[in-house]
PDB file of C-alpha atoms in Angstrom:
ATOM      1  CA  MET A   1     -27.211 -20.773  10.779  1.00  0.00           C
ATOM      2  CA  PRO A   2     -27.672 -17.758   8.427  1.00  0.00           C
ATOM      3  CA  GLU A   3     -28.626 -18.027   5.210  1.00  0.00           C
ATOM      4  CA  PRO A   4     -26.339 -16.780   2.445  1.00  0.00           C
ATOM      5  CA  LEU A   5     -26.975 -14.344   0.573  1.00  0.00           C
ATOM      6  CA  ARG A   6     -28.415 -15.052  -3.086  1.00  0.00           C
ATOM      7  CA  ILE A   7     -27.192 -12.920  -6.001  1.00  0.00           C
ATOM      8  CA  ASN A   8     -30.229 -10.940  -6.303  1.00  0.00           C
ATOM      9  CA  GLN A   9     -30.522  -9.891  -2.693  1.00  0.00           C
ATOM     10  CA  ALA A  10     -29.005  -6.681  -1.886  1.00  0.00           C
ATOM     11  CA  TYR A  11     -27.079  -5.972   1.139  1.00  0.00           C
ATOM     12  CA  ARG A  12     -28.820  -3.587   3.719  1.00  0.00           C
ATOM     13  CA  PRO A  13     -26.738  -2.421   6.281  1.00  0.00           C
ATOM     14  CA  LYS A  14     -27.521  -2.965  10.305  1.00  0.00           C
ATOM     15  CA  PRO A  15     -28.333  -0.554  12.377  1.00  0.00           C
ATOM     16  CA  VAL A  16     -24.834  -1.021  13.907  1.00  0.00           C
ATOM     17  CA  ASP A  17     -23.062  -0.070  10.789  1.00  0.00           C
ATOM     18  CA  TYR A  18     -20.766   3.086  11.922  1.00  0.00           C
ATOM     19  CA  PHE A  19     -19.095   5.994   9.786  1.00  0.00           C
ATOM     20  CA  VAL A  20     -16.311   7.560  11.293  1.00  0.00           C
ATOM     21  CA  LYS A  21     -16.035  11.484   9.152  1.00  0.00           C
ATOM     22  CA  ARG A  22     -14.859  14.205  10.172  1.00  0.00           C
ATOM     23  CA  LYS A  23     -14.643  13.771  14.135  1.00  0.00           C
ATOM     24  CA  TYR A  24     -18.534  12.233  13.946  1.00  0.00           C
ATOM     25  CA  ILE A  25     -19.528   8.767  14.485  1.00  0.00           C
ATOM     26  CA  HIS A  26     -22.827   8.613  12.564  1.00  0.00           C
ATOM     27  CA  THR A  27     -25.279   5.916  12.762  1.00  0.00           C
ATOM     28  CA  LYS A  28     -27.733   4.412   9.802  1.00  0.00           C
ATOM     29  CA  LEU A  29     -30.784   5.135  11.623  1.00  0.00           C
ATOM     30  CA  SER A  30     -30.148   8.000  13.695  1.00  0.00           C
ATOM     31  CA  THR A  31     -28.960  11.963  12.850  1.00  0.00           C
ATOM     32  CA  ARG A  32     -27.523  12.695  16.039  1.00  0.00           C
ATOM     33  CA  ARG A  33     -24.017  13.447  16.478  1.00  0.00           C
ATOM     34  CA  TYR A  34     -21.720  12.283  19.125  1.00  0.00           C
ATOM     35  CA  LYS A  35     -18.392  14.055  19.250  1.00  0.00           C
ATOM     36  CA  MET A  36     -15.207  12.368  19.635  1.00  0.00           C
ATOM     37  CA  PRO A  37     -12.391  13.859  21.496  1.00  0.00           C
ATOM     38  CA  GLU A  38     -10.009  16.244  20.143  1.00  0.00           C
ATOM     39  CA  LEU A  39      -6.525  15.277  20.290  1.00  0.00           C
ATOM     40  CA  SER A  40      -3.516  18.027  20.852  1.00  0.00           C
ATOM     41  CA  VAL A  41      -0.049  18.012  22.068  1.00  0.00           C
ATOM     42  CA  LYS A  42       0.334  19.150  25.563  1.00  0.00           C
ATOM     43  CA  LYS A  43       3.955  18.927  25.538  1.00  0.00           C
ATOM     44  CA  ALA A  44       6.941  17.908  23.836  1.00  0.00           C
ATOM     45  CA  LYS A  45      10.424  17.351  24.953  1.00  0.00           C
ATOM     46  CA  HIS A  46      13.658  17.017  22.787  1.00  0.00           C
ATOM     47  CA  ILE A  47      15.444  13.814  23.853  1.00  0.00           C
ATOM     48  CA  LYS A  48      18.513  13.858  21.059  1.00  0.00           C
ATOM     49  CA  SER A  49      19.114  15.241  17.430  1.00  0.00           C
ATOM     50  CA  HIS A  50      15.617  15.148  15.708  1.00  0.00           C
ATOM     51  CA  ILE A  51      13.805  13.261  18.312  1.00  0.00           C
ATOM     52  CA  LEU A  52      11.061  14.829  20.401  1.00  0.00           C
ATOM     53  CA  ASP A  53       8.911  12.501  23.472  1.00  0.00           C
ATOM     54  CA  ILE A  54       5.522  14.250  22.692  1.00  0.00           C
ATOM     55  CA  GLU A  55       3.115  13.986  24.905  1.00  0.00           C
ATOM     56  CA  PHE A  56      -0.652  14.302  23.878  1.00  0.00           C
ATOM     57  CA  SER A  57      -3.958  15.298  25.548  1.00  0.00           C
ATOM     58  CA  ASP A  58      -5.210  11.880  26.165  1.00  0.00           C
ATOM     59  CA  GLY A  59      -2.020  11.296  27.993  1.00  0.00           C
ATOM     60  CA  GLU A  60      -0.199   8.987  25.527  1.00  0.00           C
ATOM     61  CA  HIS A  61       3.271   9.479  24.891  1.00  0.00           C
ATOM     62  CA  ARG A  62       5.132   9.110  21.364  1.00  0.00           C
ATOM     63  CA  LEU A  63       8.706   9.429  20.697  1.00  0.00           C
ATOM     64  CA  VAL A  64       8.759  11.003  17.040  1.00  0.00           C
ATOM     65  CA  ASP A  65      11.691  11.090  15.070  1.00  0.00           C
ATOM     66  CA  PHE A  66      11.704  14.091  12.318  1.00  0.00           C
ATOM     67  CA  ALA A  67      15.126  13.537  10.639  1.00  0.00           C
ATOM     68  CA  PRO A  68      13.637  11.134   8.018  1.00  0.00           C
ATOM     69  CA  PHE A  69      11.355  13.623   6.770  1.00  0.00           C
ATOM     70  CA  ILE A  70      13.311  16.756   7.500  1.00  0.00           C
ATOM     71  CA  PHE A  71      15.897  15.019   5.585  1.00  0.00           C
ATOM     72  CA  SER A  72      14.277  13.565   2.413  1.00  0.00           C
ATOM     73  CA  VAL A  73      12.121  16.740   1.719  1.00  0.00           C
ATOM     74  CA  GLY A  74      14.131  18.959  -0.565  1.00  0.00           C
ATOM     75  CA  HIS A  75      12.231  22.035  -0.047  1.00  0.00           C
ATOM     76  CA  PRO A  76      14.498  24.873   1.072  1.00  0.00           C
ATOM     77  CA  ASP A  77      12.338  25.598   3.643  1.00  0.00           C
ATOM     78  CA  TYR A  78      13.412  23.075   5.570  1.00  0.00           C
ATOM     79  CA  GLU A  79      17.186  23.500   5.406  1.00  0.00           C
ATOM     80  CA  ARG A  80      17.258  25.267   8.415  1.00  0.00           C
ATOM     81  CA  TYR A  81      15.718  22.366  10.800  1.00  0.00           C
ATOM     82  CA  LYS A  82      18.643  20.550   9.338  1.00  0.00           C
ATOM     83  CA  SER A  83      20.583  21.590  12.012  1.00  0.00           C
ATOM     84  CA  GLU A  84      19.396  21.194  15.720  1.00  0.00           C
ATOM     85  CA  SER A  85      19.436  24.501  17.078  1.00  0.00           C
ATOM     86  CA  GLY A  86      17.128  25.121  13.879  1.00  0.00           C
ATOM     87  CA  PHE A  87      14.680  22.260  14.710  1.00  0.00           C
ATOM     88  CA  LEU A  88      14.798  22.668  18.230  1.00  0.00           C
ATOM     89  CA  THR A  89      12.663  26.145  17.360  1.00  0.00           C
ATOM     90  CA  PHE A  90       9.122  24.440  17.284  1.00  0.00           C
ATOM     91  CA  LYS A  91       6.741  25.855  19.961  1.00  0.00           C
ATOM     92  CA  ILE A  92       3.056  24.247  20.973  1.00  0.00           C
ATOM     93  CA  GLU A  93       0.326  26.695  19.289  1.00  0.00           C
ATOM     94  CA  ASP A  94      -3.719  25.683  19.136  1.00  0.00           C
ATOM     95  CA  GLY A  95      -2.756  22.238  20.437  1.00  0.00           C
ATOM     96  CA  ASN A  96       0.162  20.962  17.512  1.00  0.00           C
ATOM     97  CA  LEU A  97       3.985  21.980  17.076  1.00  0.00           C
ATOM     98  CA  ASN A  98       4.669  24.526  15.083  1.00  0.00           C
ATOM     99  CA  TRP A  99       7.816  25.549  13.632  1.00  0.00           C
ATOM    100  CA  ASP A 100       8.769  29.563  12.381  1.00  0.00           C
ATOM    101  CA  ASP A 101       4.520  30.140  12.123  1.00  0.00           C
ATOM    102  CA  TYR A 102       3.590  27.343  10.764  1.00  0.00           C
ATOM    103  CA  THR A 103       6.831  26.936   8.248  1.00  0.00           C
ATOM    104  CA  MET A 104       6.495  23.449   9.180  1.00  0.00           C
ATOM    105  CA  ILE A 105       4.066  21.784  10.613  1.00  0.00           C
ATOM    106  CA  PHE A 106       2.290  18.227  11.178  1.00  0.00           C
ATOM    107  CA  PRO A 107      -1.187  16.599  11.359  1.00  0.00           C
ATOM    108  CA  VAL A 108      -1.751  15.559  15.422  1.00  0.00           C
ATOM    109  CA  GLU A 109      -3.093  12.107  13.958  1.00  0.00           C
ATOM    110  CA  ASP A 110       0.436  11.634  11.945  1.00  0.00           C
ATOM    111  CA  LEU A 111       2.451  12.612  15.026  1.00  0.00           C
ATOM    112  CA  TYR A 112       0.120  10.445  17.324  1.00  0.00           C
ATOM    113  CA  SER A 113       1.210   7.345  15.153  1.00  0.00           C
ATOM    114  CA  GLY A 114       4.576   8.083  14.843  1.00  0.00           C
ATOM    115  CA  LYS A 115       4.602   7.830  10.776  1.00  0.00           C
ATOM    116  CA  LEU A 116       5.428  10.942   9.167  1.00  0.00           C
ATOM    117  CA  ALA A 117       4.648  11.413   5.251  1.00  0.00           C
ATOM    118  CA  ARG A 118       7.534  11.738   3.144  1.00  0.00           C
TER     119      ARG A 118
END
């Protein structure tokens, strides 16, 4: 069993400690950068109301309900998306869902988790 740290001992990270920052993995002992795979939206299919089935570049599918976000935000630019016809005007551009030239857009990571910030 390893000895417990004494009060005067400083913690020194082991070489296997990793830090994830801006899609790169850094190790304490190496300056090499390993690019993590880019996550992007490949397809989106309307299910009902404000729910989309989104397919991502890694092959995963997520059902995302946009209604809680759209109806809780009081911004006038989002009023047109409260109707189903306005909501369905989205396009997939640069690997992300985009409404009306970036009027409404979400981080791909939020779409992947299925939780949209309000």
